[in-house]
Amino acid sequence: GENVEQHPSTLSVQEGDSAVIKCTYSDSASNYFPWYKQELGKGPQLIIDIRSNVGEKKDQRIAVTLNKTAKHFSLHITETQPEDSAVYFCAASLNYGNNRLAFGKGNQVVVIP
Amino acid sequence: DTGVSQNPRHKITKRGQNVTFRCDPISEHNRLYWYRQTLGQGPEFLTYFQNEAQLEKSRLLSDRFSAERPKGSFSTLEIQRTEQGDSAMYLCASSSHEGGPYGYTFGSGTRLTVV
């Protein structure tokens, strides 16, 4: 099955700086890559996603890039704010009738005011 | 509609007891998923339904686990003869897209503690 790895496990950034989280995946057939943000005591919330026919997608301060050849994708958060502090999960999915998502272990992002 | 609702939010049970969790998806969503999340890990897929049909089950779903979605609306997840290793957050998600896992909405989860 699909295996997704995230790096680094913890990331501390100064408020206003950028944060980048990288994920790698194992199955070259994967073609859907969402990112989720999870705050304490809450379920994961979808913040951005990308499909394999696109190399980059941006939504305000958040962007995701995908490198299919290297089988990795990254989340970029610019102008970080304290409310960006959370655990971020990447995931990957095979879209041939298989609806499961394979998640990474998560990254704890801490934005220091 | 306020999103995916899960009840109870927390459950403490003694080892060997049975527990049941409920998930109410977003009303127009025909797909419903159950995931399990242990501390420091990402969610792990358990099973999913399209309408009332259970279409896929993970190897994680032992025979002590059973999930139902009798009328294609809410779903229940039952764990029989609970073990300490069952302690985790049980997450439910729903989506309406056909042909893929796009746009999951997760609930806040049920945290199970087996003592």
PDB file of C-alpha atoms in Angstrom:
ATOM      1  CA  GLY A   1       0.000   0.000   0.000  1.00  0.00           C
ATOM      2  CA  GLU A   2       0.879   3.661  -0.129  1.00  0.00           C
ATOM      3  CA  ASN A   3       3.445   4.943   2.381  1.00  0.00           C
ATOM      4  CA  VAL A   4       3.649   8.657   3.152  1.00  0.00           C
ATOM      5  CA  GLU A   5       6.479  10.246   5.134  1.00  0.00           C
ATOM      6  CA  GLN A   6       6.684  13.786   6.495  1.00  0.00           C
ATOM      7  CA  HIS A   7       9.687  15.911   7.443  1.00  0.00           C
ATOM      8  CA  PRO A   8      10.509  17.568   9.799  1.00  0.00           C
ATOM      9  CA  SER A   9       8.454  16.271  12.733  1.00  0.00           C
ATOM     10  CA  THR A  10       8.526  19.631  14.512  1.00  0.00           C
ATOM     11  CA  LEU A  11       9.046  23.066  13.029  1.00  0.00           C
ATOM     12  CA  SER A  12       9.376  26.340  14.932  1.00  0.00           C
ATOM     13  CA  VAL A  13       9.230  29.622  13.053  1.00  0.00           C
ATOM     14  CA  GLN A  14       9.135  33.283  13.990  1.00  0.00           C
ATOM     15  CA  GLU A  15       5.872  35.029  13.301  1.00  0.00           C
ATOM     16  CA  GLY A  16       5.967  36.499   9.803  1.00  0.00           C
ATOM     17  CA  ASP A  17       8.484  33.964   8.476  1.00  0.00           C
ATOM     18  CA  SER A  18       7.673  31.140   6.076  1.00  0.00           C
ATOM     19  CA  ALA A  19       7.190  27.475   6.963  1.00  0.00           C
ATOM     20  CA  VAL A  20       7.750  24.580   4.593  1.00  0.00           C
ATOM     21  CA  ILE A  21       6.759  20.964   5.244  1.00  0.00           C
ATOM     22  CA  LYS A  22       7.775  18.199   2.878  1.00  0.00           C
ATOM     23  CA  CYS A  23       6.194  14.828   2.243  1.00  0.00           C
ATOM     24  CA  THR A  24       7.262  11.882   0.159  1.00  0.00           C
ATOM     25  CA  TYR A  25       5.078   9.095  -1.126  1.00  0.00           C
ATOM     26  CA  SER A  26       5.873   5.639  -2.394  1.00  0.00           C
ATOM     27  CA  ASP A  27       3.247   4.743  -4.988  1.00  0.00           C
ATOM     28  CA  SER A  28       3.740   6.491  -8.313  1.00  0.00           C
ATOM     29  CA  ALA A  29       0.056   5.815  -9.114  1.00  0.00           C
ATOM     30  CA  SER A  30      -1.090   8.185  -6.349  1.00  0.00           C
ATOM     31  CA  ASN A  31      -2.740  11.202  -7.874  1.00  0.00           C
ATOM     32  CA  TYR A  32      -4.437  13.171  -5.100  1.00  0.00           C
ATOM     33  CA  PHE A  33      -2.529  14.956  -2.323  1.00  0.00           C
ATOM     34  CA  PRO A  34      -4.414  16.867   0.377  1.00  0.00           C
ATOM     35  CA  TRP A  35      -3.056  18.722   3.391  1.00  0.00           C
ATOM     36  CA  TYR A  36      -4.907  18.822   6.697  1.00  0.00           C
ATOM     37  CA  LYS A  37      -4.513  21.058   9.741  1.00  0.00           C
ATOM     38  CA  GLN A  38      -5.413  19.615  13.136  1.00  0.00           C
ATOM     39  CA  GLU A  39      -5.798  21.737  16.234  1.00  0.00           C
ATOM     40  CA  LEU A  40      -5.926  20.298  19.726  1.00  0.00           C
ATOM     41  CA  GLY A  41      -9.144  18.425  20.398  1.00  0.00           C
ATOM     42  CA  LYS A  42     -10.426  18.796  16.858  1.00  0.00           C
ATOM     43  CA  GLY A  43     -10.589  16.670  13.755  1.00  0.00           C
ATOM     44  CA  PRO A  44      -8.316  17.327  10.773  1.00  0.00           C
ATOM     45  CA  GLN A  45      -9.431  20.200   8.552  1.00  0.00           C
ATOM     46  CA  LEU A  46      -8.666  20.227   4.833  1.00  0.00           C
ATOM     47  CA  ILE A  47      -6.668  23.361   4.010  1.00  0.00           C
ATOM     48  CA  ILE A  48      -5.486  22.729   0.461  1.00  0.00           C
ATOM     49  CA  ASP A  49      -5.163  19.866  -1.982  1.00  0.00           C
ATOM     50  CA  ILE A  50      -3.569  19.165  -5.331  1.00  0.00           C
ATOM     51  CA  ARG A  51      -4.144  16.631  -8.071  1.00  0.00           C
ATOM     52  CA  SER A  52      -1.377  15.071 -10.076  1.00  0.00           C
ATOM     53  CA  ASN A  53      -2.178  16.951 -13.259  1.00  0.00           C
ATOM     54  CA  VAL A  54      -1.148  20.209 -11.524  1.00  0.00           C
ATOM     55  CA  GLY A  55       2.329  21.192 -10.292  1.00  0.00           C
ATOM     56  CA  GLU A  56       1.407  23.997  -7.925  1.00  0.00           C
ATOM     57  CA  LYS A  57      -1.662  25.435  -6.256  1.00  0.00           C
ATOM     58  CA  LYS A  58      -2.001  28.534  -4.110  1.00  0.00           C
ATOM     59  CA  ASP A  59      -4.683  29.807  -1.765  1.00  0.00           C
ATOM     60  CA  GLN A  60      -3.822  33.108  -0.073  1.00  0.00           C
ATOM     61  CA  ARG A  61      -0.886  32.396   2.296  1.00  0.00           C
ATOM     62  CA  ILE A  62      -0.859  28.667   1.616  1.00  0.00           C
ATOM     63  CA  ALA A  63       0.595  26.881  -1.393  1.00  0.00           C
ATOM     64  CA  VAL A  64       1.309  23.275  -2.308  1.00  0.00           C
ATOM     65  CA  THR A  65       3.856  22.079  -4.862  1.00  0.00           C
ATOM     66  CA  LEU A  66       4.051  18.606  -6.366  1.00  0.00           C
ATOM     67  CA  ASN A  67       7.025  16.882  -7.973  1.00  0.00           C
ATOM     68  CA  LYS A  68       5.707  13.659  -9.492  1.00  0.00           C
ATOM     69  CA  THR A  69       9.097  12.538 -10.747  1.00  0.00           C
ATOM     70  CA  ALA A  70      10.650  12.719  -7.288  1.00  0.00           C
ATOM     71  CA  LYS A  71       7.383  11.646  -5.613  1.00  0.00           C
ATOM     72  CA  HIS A  72       7.289  14.464  -3.144  1.00  0.00           C
ATOM     73  CA  PHE A  73       5.011  17.383  -2.373  1.00  0.00           C
ATOM     74  CA  SER A  74       5.373  20.342  -0.038  1.00  0.00           C
ATOM     75  CA  LEU A  75       3.200  22.737   1.919  1.00  0.00           C
ATOM     76  CA  HIS A  76       4.321  26.366   2.031  1.00  0.00           C
ATOM     77  CA  ILE A  77       2.888  28.812   4.551  1.00  0.00           C
ATOM     78  CA  THR A  78       3.968  32.431   4.134  1.00  0.00           C
ATOM     79  CA  GLU A  79       3.693  35.298   6.624  1.00  0.00           C
ATOM     80  CA  THR A  80       3.013  32.849   9.453  1.00  0.00           C
ATOM     81  CA  GLN A  81       0.701  33.903  12.267  1.00  0.00           C
ATOM     82  CA  PRO A  82       0.219  32.435  15.762  1.00  0.00           C
ATOM     83  CA  GLU A  83      -3.063  30.841  14.637  1.00  0.00           C
ATOM     84  CA  ASP A  84      -1.088  28.771  12.137  1.00  0.00           C
ATOM     85  CA  SER A  85       0.317  26.805  15.099  1.00  0.00           C
ATOM     86  CA  ALA A  86      -1.094  23.272  14.752  1.00  0.00           C
ATOM     87  CA  VAL A  87      -0.272  19.779  13.526  1.00  0.00           C
ATOM     88  CA  TYR A  88      -0.232  19.475   9.744  1.00  0.00           C
ATOM     89  CA  PHE A  89      -0.807  16.171   7.964  1.00  0.00           C
ATOM     90  CA  CYS A  90      -0.129  15.336   4.356  1.00  0.00           C
ATOM     91  CA  ALA A  91      -1.931  12.468   2.658  1.00  0.00           C
ATOM     92  CA  ALA A  92      -2.011  10.662  -0.648  1.00  0.00           C
ATOM     93  CA  SER A  93      -4.589   8.617  -2.457  1.00  0.00           C
ATOM     94  CA  LEU A  94      -4.897   6.307  -5.400  1.00  0.00           C
ATOM     95  CA  ASN A  95      -7.849   7.190  -7.530  1.00  0.00           C
ATOM     96  CA  TYR A  96      -8.880   3.960  -9.127  1.00  0.00           C
ATOM     97  CA  GLY A  97     -11.877   3.241  -6.970  1.00  0.00           C
ATOM     98  CA  ASN A  98      -9.849   3.215  -3.805  1.00  0.00           C
ATOM     99  CA  ASN A  99     -11.133   5.965  -1.558  1.00  0.00           C
ATOM    100  CA  ARG A 100      -8.782   5.649   1.337  1.00  0.00           C
ATOM    101  CA  LEU A 101      -6.256   8.318   2.229  1.00  0.00           C
ATOM    102  CA  ALA A 102      -2.790   7.333   3.463  1.00  0.00           C
ATOM    103  CA  PHE A 103      -1.618   9.950   5.982  1.00  0.00           C
ATOM    104  CA  GLY A 104       1.819  10.940   7.118  1.00  0.00           C
ATOM    105  CA  LYS A 105       2.643  11.126  10.829  1.00  0.00           C
ATOM    106  CA  GLY A 106       2.170  14.871  11.022  1.00  0.00           C
ATOM    107  CA  ASN A 107       4.300  17.952  11.652  1.00  0.00           C
ATOM    108  CA  GLN A 108       3.926  20.130  14.726  1.00  0.00           C
ATOM    109  CA  VAL A 109       4.299  23.734  13.579  1.00  0.00           C
ATOM    110  CA  VAL A 110       4.906  26.318  16.294  1.00  0.00           C
ATOM    111  CA  VAL A 111       4.755  29.992  15.361  1.00  0.00           C
ATOM    112  CA  ILE A 112       6.630  32.100  17.892  1.00  0.00           C
ATOM    113  CA  PRO A 113       5.124  35.581  18.372  1.00  0.00           C
TER     114      PRO A 113
ATOM    115  CA  ASP B   1     -25.850  21.882   8.546  1.00  0.00           C
ATOM    116  CA  THR B   2     -22.977  22.248  10.975  1.00  0.00           C
ATOM    117  CA  GLY B   3     -20.629  19.620   9.602  1.00  0.00           C
ATOM    118  CA  VAL B   4     -19.850  16.062  10.629  1.00  0.00           C
ATOM    119  CA  SER B   5     -21.058  15.275  14.141  1.00  0.00           C
ATOM    120  CA  GLN B   6     -19.619  12.519  16.324  1.00  0.00           C
ATOM    121  CA  ASN B   7     -20.905  11.261  19.637  1.00  0.00           C
ATOM    122  CA  PRO B   8     -19.810  10.821  22.287  1.00  0.00           C
ATOM    123  CA  ARG B   9     -16.749  13.084  22.300  1.00  0.00           C
ATOM    124  CA  HIS B  10     -15.079  11.017  24.986  1.00  0.00           C
ATOM    125  CA  LYS B  11     -15.597   7.476  26.201  1.00  0.00           C
ATOM    126  CA  ILE B  12     -13.839   5.690  29.047  1.00  0.00           C
ATOM    127  CA  THR B  13     -14.534   1.998  29.302  1.00  0.00           C
ATOM    128  CA  LYS B  14     -13.192  -1.016  31.111  1.00  0.00           C
ATOM    129  CA  ARG B  15     -11.325  -3.665  29.189  1.00  0.00           C
ATOM    130  CA  GLY B  16     -13.683  -6.288  27.866  1.00  0.00           C
ATOM    131  CA  GLN B  17     -16.696  -3.996  27.566  1.00  0.00           C
ATOM    132  CA  ASN B  18     -18.438  -3.153  24.296  1.00  0.00           C
ATOM    133  CA  VAL B  19     -18.640   0.417  23.032  1.00  0.00           C
ATOM    134  CA  THR B  20     -20.543   2.065  20.186  1.00  0.00           C
ATOM    135  CA  PHE B  21     -19.842   5.388  18.519  1.00  0.00           C
ATOM    136  CA  ARG B  22     -22.113   7.359  16.252  1.00  0.00           C
ATOM    137  CA  CYS B  23     -21.344   9.572  13.267  1.00  0.00           C
ATOM    138  CA  ASP B  24     -23.774  11.925  11.550  1.00  0.00           C
ATOM    139  CA  PRO B  25     -22.288  13.057   8.222  1.00  0.00           C
ATOM    140  CA  ILE B  26     -23.084  16.199   6.283  1.00  0.00           C
ATOM    141  CA  SER B  27     -26.587  15.524   5.041  1.00  0.00           C
ATOM    142  CA  GLU B  28     -25.949  15.572   1.298  1.00  0.00           C
ATOM    143  CA  HIS B  29     -22.778  13.462   1.516  1.00  0.00           C
ATOM    144  CA  ASN B  30     -23.207   9.903   0.302  1.00  0.00           C
ATOM    145  CA  ARG B  31     -19.736   8.689   1.328  1.00  0.00           C
ATOM    146  CA  LEU B  32     -18.757   8.082   4.940  1.00  0.00           C
ATOM    147  CA  TYR B  33     -15.380   7.010   6.301  1.00  0.00           C
ATOM    148  CA  TRP B  34     -14.001   5.814   9.624  1.00  0.00           C
ATOM    149  CA  TYR B  35     -10.385   6.398  10.622  1.00  0.00           C
ATOM    150  CA  ARG B  36      -8.429   5.716  13.802  1.00  0.00           C
ATOM    151  CA  GLN B  37      -5.750   8.060  15.128  1.00  0.00           C
ATOM    152  CA  THR B  38      -3.332   7.186  17.914  1.00  0.00           C
ATOM    153  CA  LEU B  39      -1.168   9.711  19.734  1.00  0.00           C
ATOM    154  CA  GLY B  40       1.516  11.213  17.538  1.00  0.00           C
ATOM    155  CA  GLN B  41       0.316   9.456  14.409  1.00  0.00           C
ATOM    156  CA  GLY B  42      -1.739  10.335  11.382  1.00  0.00           C
ATOM    157  CA  PRO B  43      -5.222   8.925  10.872  1.00  0.00           C
ATOM    158  CA  GLU B  44      -5.379   5.321   9.674  1.00  0.00           C
ATOM    159  CA  PHE B  45      -8.171   4.143   7.392  1.00  0.00           C
ATOM    160  CA  LEU B  46     -10.644   1.649   8.852  1.00  0.00           C
ATOM    161  CA  THR B  47     -13.612   1.439   6.493  1.00  0.00           C
ATOM    162  CA  TYR B  48     -15.875   3.383   4.182  1.00  0.00           C
ATOM    163  CA  PHE B  49     -19.468   3.394   3.000  1.00  0.00           C
ATOM    164  CA  GLN B  50     -21.136   4.614  -0.135  1.00  0.00           C
ATOM    165  CA  ASN B  51     -24.722   5.155   0.905  1.00  0.00           C
ATOM    166  CA  GLU B  52     -25.560   2.057   2.993  1.00  0.00           C
ATOM    167  CA  ALA B  53     -23.023  -0.238   1.322  1.00  0.00           C
ATOM    168  CA  GLN B  54     -19.745  -0.931   3.124  1.00  0.00           C
ATOM    169  CA  LEU B  55     -17.326  -1.008   0.206  1.00  0.00           C
ATOM    170  CA  GLU B  56     -13.945  -1.441   1.822  1.00  0.00           C
ATOM    171  CA  LYS B  57     -12.496  -2.556   5.148  1.00  0.00           C
ATOM    172  CA  SER B  58      -8.911  -2.240   6.340  1.00  0.00           C
ATOM    173  CA  ARG B  59      -6.956  -5.099   7.857  1.00  0.00           C
ATOM    174  CA  LEU B  60      -6.969  -2.934  11.006  1.00  0.00           C
ATOM    175  CA  LEU B  61     -10.677  -3.688  11.361  1.00  0.00           C
ATOM    176  CA  SER B  62     -10.495  -6.942  13.304  1.00  0.00           C
ATOM    177  CA  ASP B  63     -13.543  -9.120  13.843  1.00  0.00           C
ATOM    178  CA  ARG B  64     -14.189  -7.263  17.107  1.00  0.00           C
ATOM    179  CA  PHE B  65     -15.022  -4.168  15.077  1.00  0.00           C
ATOM    180  CA  SER B  66     -18.218  -3.681  13.123  1.00  0.00           C
ATOM    181  CA  ALA B  67     -19.560  -0.652  11.318  1.00  0.00           C
ATOM    182  CA  GLU B  68     -23.003  -0.018   9.923  1.00  0.00           C
ATOM    183  CA  ARG B  69     -24.801   2.651   7.984  1.00  0.00           C
ATOM    184  CA  PRO B  70     -28.294   1.193   7.836  1.00  0.00           C
ATOM    185  CA  LYS B  71     -30.171   3.901   5.952  1.00  0.00           C
ATOM    186  CA  GLY B  72     -27.304   5.590   4.228  1.00  0.00           C
ATOM    187  CA  SER B  73     -27.335   8.453   6.706  1.00  0.00           C
ATOM    188  CA  PHE B  74     -25.709   8.123  10.151  1.00  0.00           C
ATOM    189  CA  SER B  75     -23.192   5.382  10.894  1.00  0.00           C
ATOM    190  CA  THR B  76     -22.194   3.452  14.005  1.00  0.00           C
ATOM    191  CA  LEU B  77     -18.877   1.850  14.870  1.00  0.00           C
ATOM    192  CA  GLU B  78     -18.984  -0.870  17.525  1.00  0.00           C
ATOM    193  CA  ILE B  79     -15.991  -2.386  19.261  1.00  0.00           C
ATOM    194  CA  GLN B  80     -16.645  -5.589  21.167  1.00  0.00           C
ATOM    195  CA  ARG B  81     -14.494  -6.880  24.028  1.00  0.00           C
ATOM    196  CA  THR B  82     -12.382  -3.744  24.084  1.00  0.00           C
ATOM    197  CA  GLU B  83      -8.630  -4.019  24.637  1.00  0.00           C
ATOM    198  CA  GLN B  84      -6.172  -1.380  25.851  1.00  0.00           C
ATOM    199  CA  GLY B  85      -4.735  -1.214  22.345  1.00  0.00           C
ATOM    200  CA  ASP B  86      -8.089   0.086  21.131  1.00  0.00           C
ATOM    201  CA  SER B  87      -7.477   3.369  22.963  1.00  0.00           C
ATOM    202  CA  ALA B  88      -7.378   6.011  20.243  1.00  0.00           C
ATOM    203  CA  MET B  89      -9.297   8.823  18.590  1.00  0.00           C
ATOM    204  CA  TYR B  90     -11.935   7.464  16.194  1.00  0.00           C
ATOM    205  CA  LEU B  91     -12.595   9.902  13.387  1.00  0.00           C
ATOM    206  CA  CYS B  92     -15.480   9.970  10.961  1.00  0.00           C
ATOM    207  CA  ALA B  93     -15.426  11.849   7.668  1.00  0.00           C
ATOM    208  CA  SER B  94     -17.846  12.341   4.804  1.00  0.00           C
ATOM    209  CA  SER B  95     -17.676  13.482   1.218  1.00  0.00           C
ATOM    210  CA  SER B  96     -19.950  13.886  -1.742  1.00  0.00           C
ATOM    211  CA  HIS B  97     -17.571  13.539  -4.662  1.00  0.00           C
ATOM    212  CA  GLU B  98     -17.807  10.610  -6.965  1.00  0.00           C
ATOM    213  CA  GLY B  99     -14.790   8.666  -8.113  1.00  0.00           C
ATOM    214  CA  GLY B 100     -12.307   9.689  -5.468  1.00  0.00           C
ATOM    215  CA  PRO B 101     -11.554  10.857  -1.932  1.00  0.00           C
ATOM    216  CA  TYR B 102     -11.712  14.548  -2.742  1.00  0.00           C
ATOM    217  CA  GLY B 103     -12.878  17.007  -0.146  1.00  0.00           C
ATOM    218  CA  TYR B 104     -13.212  14.932   3.014  1.00  0.00           C
ATOM    219  CA  THR B 105     -14.805  16.730   5.975  1.00  0.00           C
ATOM    220  CA  PHE B 106     -13.817  15.216   9.307  1.00  0.00           C
ATOM    221  CA  GLY B 107     -15.736  15.298  12.552  1.00  0.00           C
ATOM    222  CA  SER B 108     -14.074  16.146  15.862  1.00  0.00           C
ATOM    223  CA  GLY B 109     -13.728  12.494  16.752  1.00  0.00           C
ATOM    224  CA  THR B 110     -14.542  10.229  19.671  1.00  0.00           C
ATOM    225  CA  ARG B 111     -11.649   9.691  22.053  1.00  0.00           C
ATOM    226  CA  LEU B 112     -11.744   6.191  23.509  1.00  0.00           C
ATOM    227  CA  THR B 113      -9.786   5.268  26.620  1.00  0.00           C
ATOM    228  CA  VAL B 114      -9.773   1.620  27.651  1.00  0.00           C
ATOM    229  CA  VAL B 115      -8.705   1.085  31.263  1.00  0.00           C
TER     230      VAL B 115
END
